[in-house]
Short mmCIF file of C-alpha atoms in Angstrom, two decimals:
data_model
loop_
_atom_site.label_atom_id
_atom_site.label_comp_id
_atom_site.label_asym_id
_atom_site.label_seq_id
_atom_site.Cartn_x
_atom_site.Cartn_y
_atom_site.Cartn_z
CA MET M 1 42.74 -14.76 -24.37
CA ALA M 2 39.31 -15.83 -24.25
CA ILE M 3 39.18 -15.42 -20.49
CA HIS M 4 40.15 -11.79 -20.84
CA LYS M 5 37.24 -11.47 -23.05
CA ILE M 6 35.43 -12.49 -20.57
CA ILE M 7 37.03 -10.04 -17.86
CA LEU M 8 36.21 -7.19 -19.72
CA ALA M 9 33.01 -7.58 -20.57
CA SER M 10 32.04 -7.91 -17.12
CA PHE M 11 34.28 -5.02 -16.39
CA ILE M 12 31.90 -2.82 -19.02
CA VAL M 13 28.87 -4.58 -17.92
CA TYR M 14 29.31 -3.19 -14.60
CA LEU M 15 30.19 -0.04 -15.46
CA MET M 16 27.04 -0.37 -17.27
CA ILE M 17 25.14 -1.06 -14.21
CA GLN M 18 27.11 1.69 -11.52
CA PHE M 19 26.47 3.85 -14.38
CA SER M 20 22.70 3.36 -14.29
CA HIS M 21 22.18 3.17 -10.48
CA GLY M 22 25.05 6.26 -10.37
CA ALA M 23 22.03 8.34 -12.19
CA THR M 24 19.43 6.88 -10.20
CA LYS M 25 20.47 7.67 -6.80
CA GLU M 26 21.00 11.41 -8.62
CA ARG M 27 17.00 11.82 -8.38
CA LEU M 28 16.40 12.97 -5.33
CA PHE M 29 12.57 13.53 -3.99
CA SER M 30 13.45 16.85 -3.14
CA ASP M 31 14.24 18.30 -6.69
CA LEU M 32 10.83 18.00 -7.26
CA GLU M 33 8.11 20.77 -8.08
CA LYS M 34 5.91 19.83 -4.98
CA ASP M 35 2.43 20.43 -5.30
CA ALA M 36 2.33 20.70 -9.39
CA LEU M 37 -0.74 19.10 -9.22
CA ASP M 38 -3.77 19.34 -6.37
CA VAL M 39 -5.33 15.84 -5.70
CA THR M 40 -8.12 14.78 -2.95
CA ALA M 41 -8.78 11.64 -2.66
CA LYS M 42 -12.74 10.67 -0.78
CA PRO M 43 -12.90 7.26 1.29
CA SER M 44 -17.04 5.34 0.30
CA ARG M 45 -17.69 5.77 3.46
CA GLN M 46 -16.61 7.41 7.21
CA GLY M 47 -14.48 5.15 9.76
CA VAL M 48 -11.81 2.40 8.95
CA LEU M 49 -12.08 1.33 5.37
CA ASP M 50 -11.93 -2.71 4.62
CA ALA M 51 -9.05 -3.94 2.01
CA GLY M 52 -10.67 -5.83 -0.90
CA ILE M 53 -14.51 -3.93 -0.44
CA ASP M 54 -13.96 -0.24 0.16
CA LYS M 55 -13.15 2.33 -2.42
CA LEU M 56 -11.50 5.73 -2.71
CA SER M 57 -12.74 8.69 -5.31
CA ILE M 58 -9.34 10.23 -6.88
CA THR M 59 -9.32 13.28 -8.50
CA TRP M 60 -6.35 15.00 -10.13
CA LYS M 61 -5.57 18.48 -12.36
CA LEU M 62 -2.58 20.86 -12.86
CA ARG M 63 -2.52 23.79 -10.41
CA SER M 64 -1.96 26.91 -12.07
CA THR M 65 1.13 27.32 -10.44
CA ALA M 66 2.75 24.77 -11.97
CA LYS M 67 5.86 25.13 -13.71
CA LYS M 68 7.48 21.87 -15.70
CA GLN M 69 3.67 20.60 -16.98
CA ALA M 70 6.15 20.74 -20.90
CA ASN M 71 7.90 17.84 -18.98
CA PHE M 72 5.01 15.59 -18.11
CA THR M 73 3.59 13.02 -20.39
CA THR M 74 2.37 10.21 -17.87
CA ILE M 75 0.89 10.54 -14.24
CA LYS M 76 1.05 7.67 -11.53
CA VAL M 77 -1.08 7.74 -8.69
CA LYS M 78 -0.25 5.59 -5.66
CA LEU M 79 -1.21 4.75 -2.78
CA CYS M 80 1.41 6.22 0.27
CA TYR M 81 1.92 5.34 4.31
CA ALA M 82 1.21 8.03 6.48
CA PRO M 83 3.96 8.95 9.05
CA VAL M 84 2.14 7.48 11.98
CA SER M 85 2.48 4.26 10.06
CA GLN M 86 6.01 4.19 9.54
CA VAL M 87 6.91 3.99 12.19
CA ASP M 88 8.95 1.47 13.70
CA ARG M 89 8.76 0.13 10.38
CA PRO M 90 11.82 0.21 8.26
CA TRP M 91 10.78 -1.04 5.21
CA ARG M 92 8.15 1.78 4.77
CA LYS M 93 10.68 4.46 5.75
CA THR M 94 10.48 7.92 4.16
CA GLU M 95 14.04 8.39 2.17
CA ASN M 96 14.59 11.61 -0.06
CA GLU M 97 16.88 9.51 -2.94
CA LEU M 98 14.03 8.01 -4.66
CA PHE M 99 15.23 5.07 -5.58
CA LYS M 100 15.16 4.12 -2.08
CA ASP M 101 12.23 5.68 -0.53
CA LYS M 102 9.34 3.43 0.36
CA THR M 103 7.16 5.63 1.36
CA CYS M 104 4.37 5.02 -1.59
CA PRO M 105 4.56 1.36 -3.23
CA HIS M 106 1.29 0.62 -3.75
CA LYS M 107 0.69 1.72 -7.13
CA ILE M 108 -2.70 2.93 -8.38
CA ILE M 109 -3.01 3.31 -11.42
CA THR M 110 -0.57 4.95 -14.67
CA ARG M 111 -2.50 7.19 -16.81
CA ALA M 112 -1.05 9.54 -19.88
CA TYR M 113 -0.77 13.08 -18.65
CA ASN M 114 -3.51 15.61 -18.96
CA LYS M 115 -3.65 18.98 -18.19
CA SER M 116 -7.47 18.95 -17.18
CA SER M 117 -9.51 17.04 -14.25
CA GLN M 118 -8.75 13.63 -14.22
CA SER M 119 -10.26 10.64 -11.67
CA PHE M 120 -10.30 7.20 -11.11
CA LYS M 121 -12.38 4.85 -8.66
CA TYR M 122 -9.63 2.36 -7.11
CA THR M 123 -11.33 -0.46 -4.89
CA LEU M 124 -9.13 -0.87 -2.45
CA ASP M 125 -6.54 -3.85 -3.16
CA ARG M 126 -6.98 -7.72 -0.88
CA ASP M 127 -3.32 -7.12 0.02
CA ILE M 128 -3.06 -3.57 1.37
CA PRO M 129 -1.61 -4.03 5.02
CA THR M 130 -3.81 -2.00 8.10
CA GLY M 131 -2.70 0.98 7.91
CA THR M 132 -3.15 5.57 7.66
CA TYR M 133 -2.63 6.26 4.35
CA PHE M 134 -2.55 9.07 1.88
CA VAL M 135 -2.42 9.28 -1.88
CA ARG M 136 0.01 11.08 -4.33
CA THR M 137 0.11 11.42 -7.75
CA TYR M 138 3.79 12.14 -9.11
CA ALA M 139 4.58 13.19 -13.36
CA VAL M 140 7.01 11.82 -15.17
CA ASP M 141 8.78 13.20 -18.63
CA ALA M 142 9.81 10.91 -21.50
CA LYS M 143 12.67 9.15 -19.80
CA ASP M 144 10.25 7.88 -17.00
CA HIS M 145 10.91 9.93 -14.20
CA GLU M 146 9.48 12.12 -11.64
CA VAL M 147 9.59 15.68 -12.19
CA ALA M 148 6.42 16.84 -10.39
CA PHE M 149 3.92 15.51 -7.62
CA GLY M 150 1.03 16.30 -5.60
CA GLN M 151 -1.03 14.76 -2.57
CA SER M 152 -3.73 14.59 -0.98
CA THR M 153 -2.37 16.08 2.49
CA SER M 154 0.06 19.10 3.55
CA GLU M 155 3.32 18.61 3.49
CA ALA M 156 3.54 17.86 7.42
CA LYS M 157 0.65 14.99 6.92
CA PRO M 158 -1.64 15.90 9.61
CA THR M 159 -5.32 15.76 8.03
CA LYS M 160 -6.85 14.28 4.76
CA LEU M 161 -6.21 11.18 5.87
CA PHE M 162 -7.65 7.37 5.64
CA SER M 163 -7.07 4.44 8.15
CA VAL M 164 -7.05 0.78 6.59
CA GLN M 165 -8.14 -2.91 7.98
CA ALA M 166 -6.41 -5.17 6.58
CA ILE M 167 -8.08 -8.58 4.95
CA SER M 168 -7.56 -11.17 8.46
CA GLY M 169 -7.67 -13.93 6.39
CA ARG M 170 -10.55 -15.12 7.84
CA HIS M 171 -14.22 -14.98 6.51
CA LYS M 172 -17.29 -14.87 8.34
CA SER M 173 -19.34 -17.59 7.88
CA LEU M 174 -15.72 -19.86 8.86
CA ASP M 175 -16.35 -17.44 11.95
CA ILE M 176 -20.01 -18.58 12.81
CA ALA M 177 -19.73 -22.28 12.11
CA SER M 178 -16.20 -22.20 14.17
CA VAL M 179 -18.97 -20.78 17.15
CA CYS M 180 -22.13 -22.95 15.55
CA PHE M 181 -18.95 -25.57 16.87
CA SER M 182 -18.66 -24.06 19.97
CA VAL M 183 -22.20 -24.67 21.03
CA PHE M 184 -22.58 -28.01 19.90
CA SER M 185 -19.46 -29.07 22.19
CA VAL M 186 -20.64 -27.18 25.05
CA LEU M 187 -23.63 -28.76 24.53
CA ALA M 188 -22.36 -32.61 24.14
CA LEU M 189 -20.07 -31.99 27.07
CA LEU M 190 -23.20 -31.36 28.66
CA VAL M 191 -25.40 -34.39 27.56
CA PHE M 192 -22.32 -36.43 28.69
CA PHE M 193 -22.16 -35.07 32.04
CA VAL M 194 -25.95 -35.57 32.84
CA ASN M 195 -25.78 -39.34 31.33
CA GLU M 196 -22.93 -40.40 33.01
CA LYS M 197 -24.47 -38.53 36.48
CA ARG M 198 -27.83 -40.74 35.38
CA LYS M 199 -25.96 -44.01 35.65
CA ALA M 200 -24.03 -43.33 38.73
CA LYS M 201 -27.51 -42.83 40.10
CA LEU M 202 -28.59 -46.16 38.85
CA GLU M 203 -25.85 -48.27 39.58
CA GLN M 204 -26.36 -46.98 42.90
CA SER M 205 -29.45 -47.92 43.46
CA LYS M 206 -29.20 -51.13 42.69
#
């Protein structure tokens, strides 16, 4: 009897999990209202940005054409891979099913929705991989479901992108020390050869 109860309970839990996953799988990126938010991401300098050092000035505001703003409760801002940084990288692949989509894995900030213009200065996280990026904001409802979005580039993502160089794991002081050690090693080797040559000449003169 106890075994039957355990089996029944396990089956109910399984059904609940499947139902939950099924509800999640029904949420598609193509169903979201696009361009509901006007988003800009301005790098702190030109050229390739350094992870852990450089910043982005991010702003977002509701567009006058937005239709689902009554459902907005939260804004989630994320850092997303541009297509050029997704090539041959299935772990960054764009999928229409939101629970599968890996375009925007890097969370920047979550804020309560406000229809007025909002801004945030984001220092690139130290663990950001090397790549080309853009910023996307999702408008989320009370059930924590995405209902609309806006991004700092167009749908095809050809412009307004920025590149990031990951931290190499080496510090400049270590590089300097390495160079100094190499120079010292070469000089020590030269001194050794000079001394050996001098000793050889002294031996020959005897």
